[in-house]
Amino acid sequence: MNQLESHVETIEHTETVTVQHEDGSSSEETTTSYERILHITVNGRKAEQQAEAYHFTNEQMDLMKELLSAEFRPQMLAILGKDMVSDLTTW
């Protein structure tokens, strides 16, 4: 299970350029542009940590442990369409 966090950083870029006019005069013009950067943070969590974050009940904790047990692994892999030996998707 993963926890995802994101935020957008906006950076302002200001540039002043000298513009030559047809009459021979020049002037300075300032333009502003904006750059947006998306920052994504992925924090991997163990199932127990995620269950705690979601305030699982005792019954939910027991069910989660059963689903993650070695006994249930072949069935879980079959449900997910994975190969037991290589854990590769079979479809």
GROMACS .gro file of C-alpha atoms in nm:
model
   91
    1MET     CA    1   0.000   0.000   0.000
    2ASN     CA    2   0.120   0.347  -0.077
    3GLN     CA    3   0.050   0.693   0.054
    4LEU     CA    4   0.055   0.961  -0.214
    5GLU     CA    5   0.113   1.328  -0.153
    6SER     CA    6   0.139   1.603  -0.411
    7HIS     CA    7   0.173   1.975  -0.443
    8VAL     CA    8   0.226   2.220  -0.726
    9GLU     CA    9   0.513   2.467  -0.713
   10THR     CA   10   0.475   2.782  -0.922
   11ILE     CA   11   0.787   2.965  -1.029
   12GLU     CA   12   0.760   3.313  -1.177
   13HIS     CA   13   1.004   3.407  -1.452
   14THR     CA   14   1.038   3.776  -1.537
   15GLU     CA   15   1.239   3.885  -1.841
   16THR     CA   16   1.314   4.237  -1.957
   17VAL     CA   17   1.406   4.283  -2.324
   18THR     CA   18   1.494   4.585  -2.532
   19VAL     CA   19   1.260   4.629  -2.827
   20GLN     CA   20   1.367   4.826  -3.134
   21HIS     CA   21   1.081   5.022  -3.293
   22GLU     CA   22   1.045   5.114  -3.663
   23ASP     CA   23   1.110   5.481  -3.587
   24GLY     CA   24   1.455   5.390  -3.450
   25SER     CA   25   1.363   5.431  -3.087
   26SER     CA   26   1.388   5.152  -2.837
   27SER     CA   27   1.205   5.064  -2.520
   28GLU     CA   28   1.226   4.800  -2.254
   29GLU     CA   29   0.941   4.556  -2.212
   30THR     CA   30   0.897   4.316  -1.927
   31THR     CA   31   0.722   3.984  -1.972
   32THR     CA   32   0.627   3.742  -1.701
   33SER     CA   33   0.575   3.371  -1.747
   34TYR     CA   34   0.496   3.100  -1.497
   35GLU     CA   35   0.639   2.752  -1.466
   36ARG     CA   36   0.440   2.492  -1.274
   37ILE     CA   37   0.612   2.188  -1.130
   38LEU     CA   38   0.411   1.896  -0.994
   39HIS     CA   39   0.583   1.726  -0.702
   40ILE     CA   40   0.461   1.375  -0.616
   41THR     CA   41   0.580   1.185  -0.311
   42VAL     CA   42   0.509   0.813  -0.279
   43ASN     CA   43   0.554   0.661   0.066
   44GLY     CA   44   0.533   0.283   0.074
   45ARG     CA   45   0.355   0.145   0.378
   46LYS     CA   46   0.321  -0.203   0.514
   47ALA     CA   47  -0.031  -0.340   0.536
   48GLU     CA   48  -0.027  -0.308   0.916
   49GLN     CA   49   0.068   0.061   0.894
   50GLN     CA   50  -0.210   0.129   0.645
   51ALA     CA   51  -0.461  -0.062   0.858
   52GLU     CA   52  -0.365   0.153   1.155
   53ALA     CA   53  -0.406   0.469   0.948
   54TYR     CA   54  -0.756   0.355   0.846
   55HIS     CA   55  -0.841   0.251   1.204
   56PHE     CA   56  -0.918  -0.113   1.118
   57THR     CA   57  -1.128  -0.300   1.371
   58ASN     CA   58  -0.994  -0.623   1.524
   59GLU     CA   59  -1.206  -0.823   1.281
   60GLN     CA   60  -1.068  -0.630   0.984
   61MET     CA   61  -0.713  -0.683   1.114
   62ASP     CA   62  -0.775  -1.059   1.141
   63LEU     CA   63  -0.915  -1.072   0.788
   64MET     CA   64  -0.621  -0.872   0.652
   65LYS     CA   65  -0.372  -1.105   0.821
   66GLU     CA   66  -0.553  -1.407   0.675
   67LEU     CA   67  -0.550  -1.259   0.325
   68LEU     CA   68  -0.176  -1.189   0.354
   69SER     CA   69  -0.090  -1.530   0.504
   70ALA     CA   70   0.127  -1.787   0.326
   71GLU     CA   71  -0.173  -2.022   0.317
   72PHE     CA   72  -0.381  -1.774   0.119
   73ARG     CA   73  -0.098  -1.664  -0.114
   74PRO     CA   74  -0.180  -1.913  -0.396
   75GLN     CA   75  -0.545  -1.803  -0.401
   76MET     CA   76  -0.448  -1.434  -0.389
   77LEU     CA   77  -0.208  -1.478  -0.680
   78ALA     CA   78  -0.477  -1.663  -0.878
   79ILE     CA   79  -0.727  -1.381  -0.812
   80LEU     CA   80  -0.467  -1.128  -0.930
   81GLY     CA   81  -0.384  -1.334  -1.240
   82LYS     CA   82  -0.026  -1.395  -1.129
   83ASP     CA   83   0.195  -1.700  -1.167
   84MET     CA   84   0.292  -1.859  -0.831
   85VAL     CA   85   0.651  -1.926  -0.932
   86SER     CA   86   0.748  -1.597  -1.091
   87ASP     CA   87   0.473  -1.362  -0.967
   88LEU     CA   88   0.435  -1.252  -1.330
   89THR     CA   89   0.096  -1.171  -1.474
   90THR     CA   90  -0.040  -1.465  -1.672
   91TRP     CA   91  -0.287  -1.267  -1.885
   0.00000   0.00000   0.00000
